[in-house]
PDB file of C-alpha atoms in Angstrom:
ATOM      1  CA  MET A   1      65.396 115.436  98.825  1.00 31.00           C
ATOM      2  CA  THR A   2      65.513 113.965  95.299  1.00 36.00           C
ATOM      3  CA  LEU A   3      67.165 110.673  94.474  1.00 38.00           C
ATOM      4  CA  GLN A   4      69.903 110.820  91.887  1.00 47.00           C
ATOM      5  CA  THR A   5      68.905 108.380  89.157  1.00 46.00           C
ATOM      6  CA  PHE A   6      71.014 107.011  86.328  1.00 50.00           C
ATOM      7  CA  LYS A   7      69.079 109.003  83.736  1.00 55.00           C
ATOM      8  CA  ASP A   8      70.477 112.181  85.309  1.00 56.00           C
ATOM      9  CA  LEU A   9      73.997 111.293  84.200  1.00 59.00           C
ATOM     10  CA  ASN A  10      73.713 112.271  80.519  1.00 58.00           C
ATOM     11  CA  PRO A  11      72.184 115.752  80.959  1.00 60.00           C
ATOM     12  CA  GLU A  12      74.629 116.473  83.790  1.00 58.00           C
ATOM     13  CA  LEU A  13      77.575 115.695  81.513  1.00 61.00           C
ATOM     14  CA  ILE A  14      76.065 117.798  78.741  1.00 57.00           C
ATOM     15  CA  SER A  15      75.621 120.727  81.121  1.00 58.00           C
ATOM     16  CA  ARG A  16      79.328 120.460  81.952  1.00 60.00           C
ATOM     17  CA  LYS A  17      80.114 120.600  78.228  1.00 57.00           C
ATOM     18  CA  SER A  18      81.747 117.177  78.240  1.00 63.00           C
ATOM     19  CA  GLY A  19      82.707 115.842  74.826  1.00 70.00           C
ATOM     20  CA  PHE A  20      80.696 113.180  72.994  1.00 71.00           C
ATOM     21  CA  LYS A  21      83.320 110.475  73.594  1.00 78.00           C
ATOM     22  CA  THR A  22      83.625 111.325  77.282  1.00 78.00           C
ATOM     23  CA  THR A  23      79.857 111.251  77.744  1.00 77.00           C
ATOM     24  CA  ASN A  24      79.542 107.859  76.053  1.00 80.00           C
ATOM     25  CA  ALA A  25      82.496 106.452  78.008  1.00 82.00           C
ATOM     26  CA  TYR A  26      81.081 107.626  81.344  1.00 80.00           C
ATOM     27  CA  ILE A  27      77.678 106.131  80.587  1.00 81.00           C
ATOM     28  CA  TYR A  28      79.277 102.874  79.416  1.00 85.00           C
ATOM     29  CA  PHE A  29      81.445 102.409  82.503  1.00 86.00           C
ATOM     30  CA  ASN A  30      78.646 103.183  84.933  1.00 82.00           C
ATOM     31  CA  ARG A  31      76.233 100.832  83.177  1.00 84.00           C
ATOM     32  CA  ASP A  32      78.917  98.148  83.147  1.00 88.00           C
ATOM     33  CA  PHE A  33      79.668  98.814  86.808  1.00 88.00           C
ATOM     34  CA  LEU A  34      76.013  98.441  87.880  1.00 84.00           C
ATOM     35  CA  SER A  35      75.727  95.302  85.750  1.00 87.00           C
ATOM     36  CA  PHE A  36      78.875  93.926  87.420  1.00 89.00           C
ATOM     37  CA  THR A  37      77.580  94.565  90.938  1.00 87.00           C
ATOM     38  CA  GLY A  38      73.967  93.615  90.272  1.00 86.00           C
ATOM     39  CA  LYS A  39      73.017  96.345  92.733  1.00 80.00           C
ATOM     40  CA  SER A  40      70.971  99.507  92.520  1.00 73.00           C
ATOM     41  CA  PRO A  41      72.824 102.846  92.674  1.00 70.00           C
ATOM     42  CA  TYR A  42      71.529 103.308  96.223  1.00 66.00           C
ATOM     43  CA  GLU A  43      73.257 100.133  97.461  1.00 72.00           C
ATOM     44  CA  ILE A  44      76.725 100.974  96.170  1.00 74.00           C
ATOM     45  CA  THR A  45      79.531 100.995  98.720  1.00 74.00           C
ATOM     46  CA  GLU A  46      83.272 101.532  98.503  1.00 73.00           C
ATOM     47  CA  SER A  47      83.937  97.777  98.371  1.00 79.00           C
ATOM     48  CA  TYR A  48      81.898  97.383  95.154  1.00 83.00           C
ATOM     49  CA  ILE A  49      83.925 100.125  93.500  1.00 82.00           C
ATOM     50  CA  LYS A  50      87.220  98.531  94.572  1.00 80.00           C
ATOM     51  CA  ASN A  51      86.133  95.100  93.301  1.00 84.00           C
ATOM     52  CA  TYR A  52      85.139  96.547  89.940  1.00 86.00           C
ATOM     53  CA  LEU A  53      88.450  98.366  89.552  1.00 82.00           C
ATOM     54  CA  VAL A  54      90.258  95.080  90.259  1.00 81.00           C
ATOM     55  CA  TYR A  55      87.992  93.270  87.785  1.00 85.00           C
ATOM     56  CA  LEU A  56      88.627  95.656  84.869  1.00 84.00           C
ATOM     57  CA  PRO A  57      92.390  95.127  84.299  1.00 81.00           C
ATOM     58  CA  GLU A  58      92.117  91.389  85.005  1.00 78.00           C
ATOM     59  CA  ASN A  59      89.226  90.716  82.616  1.00 82.00           C
ATOM     60  CA  LYS A  60      89.312  93.491  80.007  1.00 80.00           C
ATOM     61  CA  GLN A  61      92.329  94.521  77.988  1.00 75.00           C
ATOM     62  CA  PHE A  62      92.062  98.248  78.621  1.00 75.00           C
ATOM     63  CA  ALA A  63      94.880 100.745  78.280  1.00 75.00           C
ATOM     64  CA  THR A  64      95.969 102.674  81.362  1.00 75.00           C
ATOM     65  CA  SER A  65      94.277 105.819  80.043  1.00 77.00           C
ATOM     66  CA  THR A  66      91.003 103.911  79.656  1.00 82.00           C
ATOM     67  CA  LEU A  67      91.227 102.610  83.213  1.00 80.00           C
ATOM     68  CA  SER A  68      91.789 106.166  84.420  1.00 80.00           C
ATOM     69  CA  GLN A  69      88.674 107.202  82.542  1.00 82.00           C
ATOM     70  CA  ALA A  70      86.731 104.394  84.228  1.00 85.00           C
ATOM     71  CA  ILE A  71      87.843 105.666  87.642  1.00 82.00           C
ATOM     72  CA  ASN A  72      86.778 109.212  86.754  1.00 80.00           C
ATOM     73  CA  ALA A  73      83.428 107.931  85.494  1.00 81.00           C
ATOM     74  CA  LEU A  74      82.727 106.135  88.769  1.00 80.00           C
ATOM     75  CA  LYS A  75      83.868 109.104  90.829  1.00 76.00           C
ATOM     76  CA  PHE A  76      81.549 111.334  88.810  1.00 72.00           C
ATOM     77  CA  TYR A  77      78.454 109.179  89.334  1.00 69.00           C
ATOM     78  CA  CYS A  78      79.117 107.479  92.657  1.00 67.00           C
ATOM     79  CA  GLY A  79      81.009 110.320  94.283  1.00 58.00           C
ATOM     80  CA  SER A  80      78.353 111.305  96.792  1.00 44.00           C
ATOM     81  CA  MET A  81      77.757 107.699  97.863  1.00 48.00           C
ATOM     82  CA  PHE A  82      81.475 106.878  97.800  1.00 48.00           C
ATOM     83  CA  LYS A  83      82.145 109.709 100.250  1.00 47.00           C
ATOM     84  CA  LYS A  84      79.083 108.742 102.285  1.00 44.00           C
ATOM     85  CA  ARG A  85      77.452 112.098 101.874  1.00 44.00           C
ATOM     86  CA  PHE A  86      74.147 113.193 100.514  1.00 47.00           C
ATOM     87  CA  ASN A  87      72.871 116.456  99.200  1.00 49.00           C
ATOM     88  CA  TYR A  88      69.467 117.955  99.428  1.00 46.00           C
ATOM     89  CA  GLU A  89      67.873 120.636  97.279  1.00 44.00           C
ATOM     90  CA  VAL A  90      66.860 123.889  98.850  1.00 44.00           C
ATOM     91  CA  LYS A  91      65.036 126.798  97.257  1.00 44.00           C
ATOM     92  CA  ARG A  92      66.676 129.327  99.514  1.00 46.00           C
ATOM     93  CA  PRO A  93      69.401 130.337  98.876  1.00 45.00           C
ATOM     94  CA  ARG A  94      68.993 128.271  95.688  1.00 49.00           C
ATOM     95  CA  LYS A  95      72.048 126.080  96.059  1.00 56.00           C
ATOM     96  CA  ASP A  96      72.727 122.491  97.087  1.00 59.00           C
ATOM     97  CA  ARG A  97      73.816 121.885 100.655  1.00 62.00           C
ATOM     98  CA  TYR A  98      75.934 118.961 101.831  1.00 64.00           C
ATOM     99  CA  THR A  99      76.055 117.161 105.135  1.00 69.00           C
ATOM    100  CA  LEU A 100      77.532 114.012 106.648  1.00 73.00           C
ATOM    101  CA  LEU A 101      75.701 110.714 106.538  1.00 75.00           C
ATOM    102  CA  SER A 102      76.499 108.136 109.202  1.00 77.00           C
ATOM    103  CA  GLU A 103      76.872 104.443 108.390  1.00 79.00           C
ATOM    104  CA  ALA A 104      73.960 103.583 110.706  1.00 80.00           C
ATOM    105  CA  ILE A 105      71.579 106.015 108.990  1.00 82.00           C
ATOM    106  CA  LEU A 106      72.805 104.924 105.558  1.00 83.00           C
ATOM    107  CA  LYS A 107      71.896 101.321 106.429  1.00 85.00           C
ATOM    108  CA  ASN A 108      68.427 102.405 107.579  1.00 87.00           C
ATOM    109  CA  LEU A 109      67.885 104.460 104.431  1.00 86.00           C
ATOM    110  CA  ARG A 110      68.808 101.513 102.224  1.00 87.00           C
ATOM    111  CA  GLU A 111      66.382  99.249 104.077  1.00 90.00           C
ATOM    112  CA  TYR A 112      63.693 101.930 103.770  1.00 89.00           C
ATOM    113  CA  TRP A 113      64.348 102.300 100.033  1.00 87.00           C
ATOM    114  CA  GLU A 114      64.244  98.545  99.446  1.00 87.00           C
ATOM    115  CA  LYS A 115      60.899  98.338 101.222  1.00 89.00           C
ATOM    116  CA  ASN A 116      59.181 101.422  99.773  1.00 86.00           C
ATOM    117  CA  LYS A 117      60.955 101.942  96.409  1.00 85.00           C
ATOM    118  CA  PRO A 118      60.386 105.728  96.251  1.00 83.00           C
ATOM    119  CA  VAL A 119      60.625 107.140  92.731  1.00 79.00           C
ATOM    120  CA  LYS A 120      60.791 110.925  92.730  1.00 79.00           C
ATOM    121  CA  TRP A 121      61.270 111.837  96.379  1.00 84.00           C
ATOM    122  CA  LEU A 122      63.042 109.901  99.096  1.00 85.00           C
ATOM    123  CA  PHE A 123      60.332 110.947 101.559  1.00 86.00           C
ATOM    124  CA  PRO A 124      57.216 111.576  99.439  1.00 86.00           C
ATOM    125  CA  GLY A 125      54.050 113.199 100.723  1.00 83.00           C
ATOM    126  CA  PRO A 126      50.576 111.598 100.600  1.00 81.00           C
ATOM    127  CA  ASP A 127      50.148 112.241  96.858  1.00 76.00           C
ATOM    128  CA  LYS A 128      53.660 110.875  96.023  1.00 76.00           C
ATOM    129  CA  GLU A 129      54.285 113.844  93.705  1.00 77.00           C
ATOM    130  CA  ARG A 130      55.406 116.145  96.498  1.00 81.00           C
ATOM    131  CA  HIS A 131      57.903 115.666  99.268  1.00 83.00           C
ATOM    132  CA  ASN A 132      57.052 115.792 102.965  1.00 83.00           C
ATOM    133  CA  ASN A 133      57.030 119.370 104.214  1.00 82.00           C
ATOM    134  CA  ILE A 134      58.666 120.972 107.236  1.00 82.00           C
ATOM    135  CA  ARG A 135      55.461 120.705 109.297  1.00 85.00           C
ATOM    136  CA  THR A 136      55.516 116.919 108.949  1.00 87.00           C
ATOM    137  CA  ALA A 137      59.176 116.832 109.950  1.00 87.00           C
ATOM    138  CA  GLN A 138      58.430 119.065 112.951  1.00 89.00           C
ATOM    139  CA  ARG A 139      55.613 116.753 114.135  1.00 90.00           C
ATOM    140  CA  ILE A 140      57.885 113.716 113.873  1.00 91.00           C
ATOM    141  CA  PHE A 141      60.591 115.606 115.767  1.00 90.00           C
ATOM    142  CA  GLU A 142      58.150 116.599 118.534  1.00 91.00           C
ATOM    143  CA  MET A 143      57.020 112.970 118.920  1.00 92.00           C
ATOM    144  CA  ALA A 144      60.655 111.865 119.194  1.00 91.00           C
ATOM    145  CA  CYS A 145      61.285 114.524 121.866  1.00 90.00           C
ATOM    146  CA  GLN A 146      58.291 113.290 123.870  1.00 91.00           C
ATOM    147  CA  LYS A 147      59.542 109.701 123.727  1.00 92.00           C
ATOM    148  CA  ALA A 148      62.982 110.870 124.858  1.00 89.00           C
ATOM    149  CA  GLY A 149      61.470 112.730 127.799  1.00 91.00           C
ATOM    150  CA  ILE A 150      62.510 116.167 126.532  1.00 88.00           C
ATOM    151  CA  LYS A 151      60.026 118.677 127.938  1.00 86.00           C
ATOM    152  CA  LYS A 152      61.668 121.823 126.610  1.00 85.00           C
ATOM    153  CA  GLN A 153      59.967 123.423 123.610  1.00 82.00           C
ATOM    154  CA  VAL A 154      62.393 122.921 120.727  1.00 83.00           C
ATOM    155  CA  LYS A 155      62.143 123.229 116.971  1.00 84.00           C
ATOM    156  CA  ILE A 156      63.655 120.827 114.477  1.00 84.00           C
ATOM    157  CA  HIS A 157      66.113 123.564 113.470  1.00 79.00           C
ATOM    158  CA  SER A 158      67.767 123.063 116.875  1.00 81.00           C
ATOM    159  CA  LEU A 159      69.243 119.831 115.475  1.00 82.00           C
ATOM    160  CA  ARG A 160      71.332 121.991 113.167  1.00 79.00           C
ATOM    161  CA  HIS A 161      72.646 124.005 116.117  1.00 79.00           C
ATOM    162  CA  SER A 162      73.366 120.824 118.104  1.00 80.00           C
ATOM    163  CA  PHE A 163      75.150 119.263 115.130  1.00 80.00           C
ATOM    164  CA  ALA A 164      77.428 122.294 114.805  1.00 79.00           C
ATOM    165  CA  THR A 165      78.057 122.526 118.545  1.00 79.00           C
ATOM    166  CA  HIS A 166      79.002 118.838 118.880  1.00 79.00           C
ATOM    167  CA  LEU A 167      81.405 119.154 115.948  1.00 78.00           C
ATOM    168  CA  LEU A 168      83.031 122.180 117.553  1.00 77.00           C
ATOM    169  CA  GLU A 169      83.316 120.451 120.940  1.00 77.00           C
ATOM    170  CA  ASN A 170      84.869 117.412 119.231  1.00 78.00           C
ATOM    171  CA  GLY A 171      87.636 119.587 117.860  1.00 78.00           C
ATOM    172  CA  VAL A 172      86.446 120.050 114.266  1.00 76.00           C
ATOM    173  CA  ASP A 173      87.858 123.206 112.698  1.00 76.00           C
ATOM    174  CA  LEU A 174      85.337 126.038 112.452  1.00 74.00           C
ATOM    175  CA  ARG A 175      86.045 126.351 108.716  1.00 75.00           C
ATOM    176  CA  TYR A 176      84.837 122.798 108.085  1.00 75.00           C
ATOM    177  CA  ILE A 177      81.722 123.411 110.168  1.00 74.00           C
ATOM    178  CA  GLN A 178      81.104 126.566 108.145  1.00 75.00           C
ATOM    179  CA  GLU A 179      81.278 124.512 104.937  1.00 74.00           C
ATOM    180  CA  LEU A 180      78.897 121.844 106.259  1.00 73.00           C
ATOM    181  CA  LEU A 181      76.369 124.457 107.383  1.00 73.00           C
ATOM    182  CA  GLY A 182      76.616 126.297 104.076  1.00 71.00           C
ATOM    183  CA  HIS A 183      77.518 129.622 105.652  1.00 69.00           C
ATOM    184  CA  LYS A 184      79.267 132.310 103.630  1.00 67.00           C
ATOM    185  CA  SER A 185      80.603 133.988 106.749  1.00 67.00           C
ATOM    186  CA  SER A 186      82.334 132.350 109.708  1.00 64.00           C
ATOM    187  CA  LYS A 187      80.519 134.853 111.926  1.00 63.00           C
ATOM    188  CA  THR A 188      77.220 133.138 111.092  1.00 60.00           C
ATOM    189  CA  THR A 189      78.766 129.795 112.052  1.00 59.00           C
ATOM    190  CA  GLU A 190      79.939 131.201 115.381  1.00 59.00           C
ATOM    191  CA  ILE A 191      76.399 132.371 116.141  1.00 55.00           C
ATOM    192  CA  ASN A 192      75.068 128.877 115.377  1.00 55.00           C
ATOM    193  CA  THR A 193      77.401 127.118 117.818  1.00 58.00           C
ATOM    194  CA  ASP A 194      77.118 126.961 121.599  1.00 57.00           C
ATOM    195  CA  VAL A 195      79.903 125.627 123.773  1.00 52.00           C
ATOM    196  CA  SER A 196      78.730 123.788 126.889  1.00 53.00           C
ATOM    197  CA  ASN A 197      79.953 124.710 130.381  1.00 52.00           C
ATOM    198  CA  ALA A 198      81.401 121.207 130.718  1.00 53.00           C
ATOM    199  CA  SER A 199      83.563 121.772 127.658  1.00 52.00           C
ATOM    200  CA  LEU A 200      84.680 125.167 128.921  1.00 46.00           C
ATOM    201  CA  SER A 201      85.705 123.661 132.249  1.00 54.00           C
ATOM    202  CA  LYS A 202      88.054 121.240 130.463  1.00 57.00           C
ATOM    203  CA  ILE A 203      90.067 124.077 128.946  1.00 47.00           C
ATOM    204  CA  LYS A 204      93.363 124.555 130.754  1.00 52.00           C
ATOM    205  CA  ASN A 205      94.800 127.988 131.331  1.00 46.00           C
ATOM    206  CA  PRO A 206      98.034 128.258 129.265  1.00 47.00           C
ATOM    207  CA  LEU A 207      99.738 129.648 132.365  1.00 43.00           C
ATOM    208  CA  GLU A 208      99.248 126.287 134.120  1.00 48.00           C
ATOM    209  CA  ARG A 209     101.124 124.426 131.396  1.00 51.00           C
ATOM    210  CA  ASN A 210     103.955 126.970 131.304  1.00 47.00           C
ATOM    211  CA  PHE A 211     104.256 126.843 135.088  1.00 45.00           C
ATOM    212  CA  PHE A 212     104.345 123.026 134.985  1.00 50.00           C
ATOM    213  CA  VAL A 213     107.157 123.030 132.389  1.00 49.00           C
ATOM    214  CA  TYR A 214     109.118 125.684 134.300  1.00 45.00           C
ATOM    215  CA  HIS A 215     108.687 123.807 137.599  1.00 49.00           C
ATOM    216  CA  ASN A 216     109.984 120.560 136.071  1.00 56.00           C
ATOM    217  CA  ARG A 217     113.021 122.334 134.651  1.00 54.00           C
ATOM    218  CA  ILE A 218     113.897 123.667 138.106  1.00 50.00           C
ATOM    219  CA  LYS A 219     113.504 120.205 139.646  1.00 53.00           C
ATOM    220  CA  GLY A 220     115.627 118.685 136.921  1.00 52.00           C
TER     221      GLY A 220
END
């Protein structure tokens, strides 16, 4: 996983064929925003963005169109953090994937970043130039399973299946789960989800509800 740094903003705008004025405005507002907060990009939360947007019209005589541009600039740069998501690069199938990031994990990641100040990779390997590989992640996962008393042989990929299954059991639409897992086909998503027996037992037969309604009508 690579950290999005401020220097990435200019080439990203150029790649989107943004005009010269738009590029300069976006860079200006984001620099001004970080200067206003006094925080690093990795510490930005929704409250900082709201405070800055209140600060602008009260302290700078900007036109409405300029304020709208400031909002778009912040959404462009802080969007992933504002929505509390993160993306990670994958070589196969050569596209970015997105997942949800909980508040608790976000807090831990910020504390980790403050302590270690990683530059290129959020979780660098021993030589700092490469990221930790899947084998390292698997070893950490196995140690966590041992501490939790899980004796079953499981791979770290099972977390992905569990994540999808819990979402499904909590009533999340299969289409959203498909998007989070990065699947092109909903069939693949269905294969990656398992519904527990406990969840199945909670499902009521539609006939029961219809009978209940009919019975109440007769009594009434």
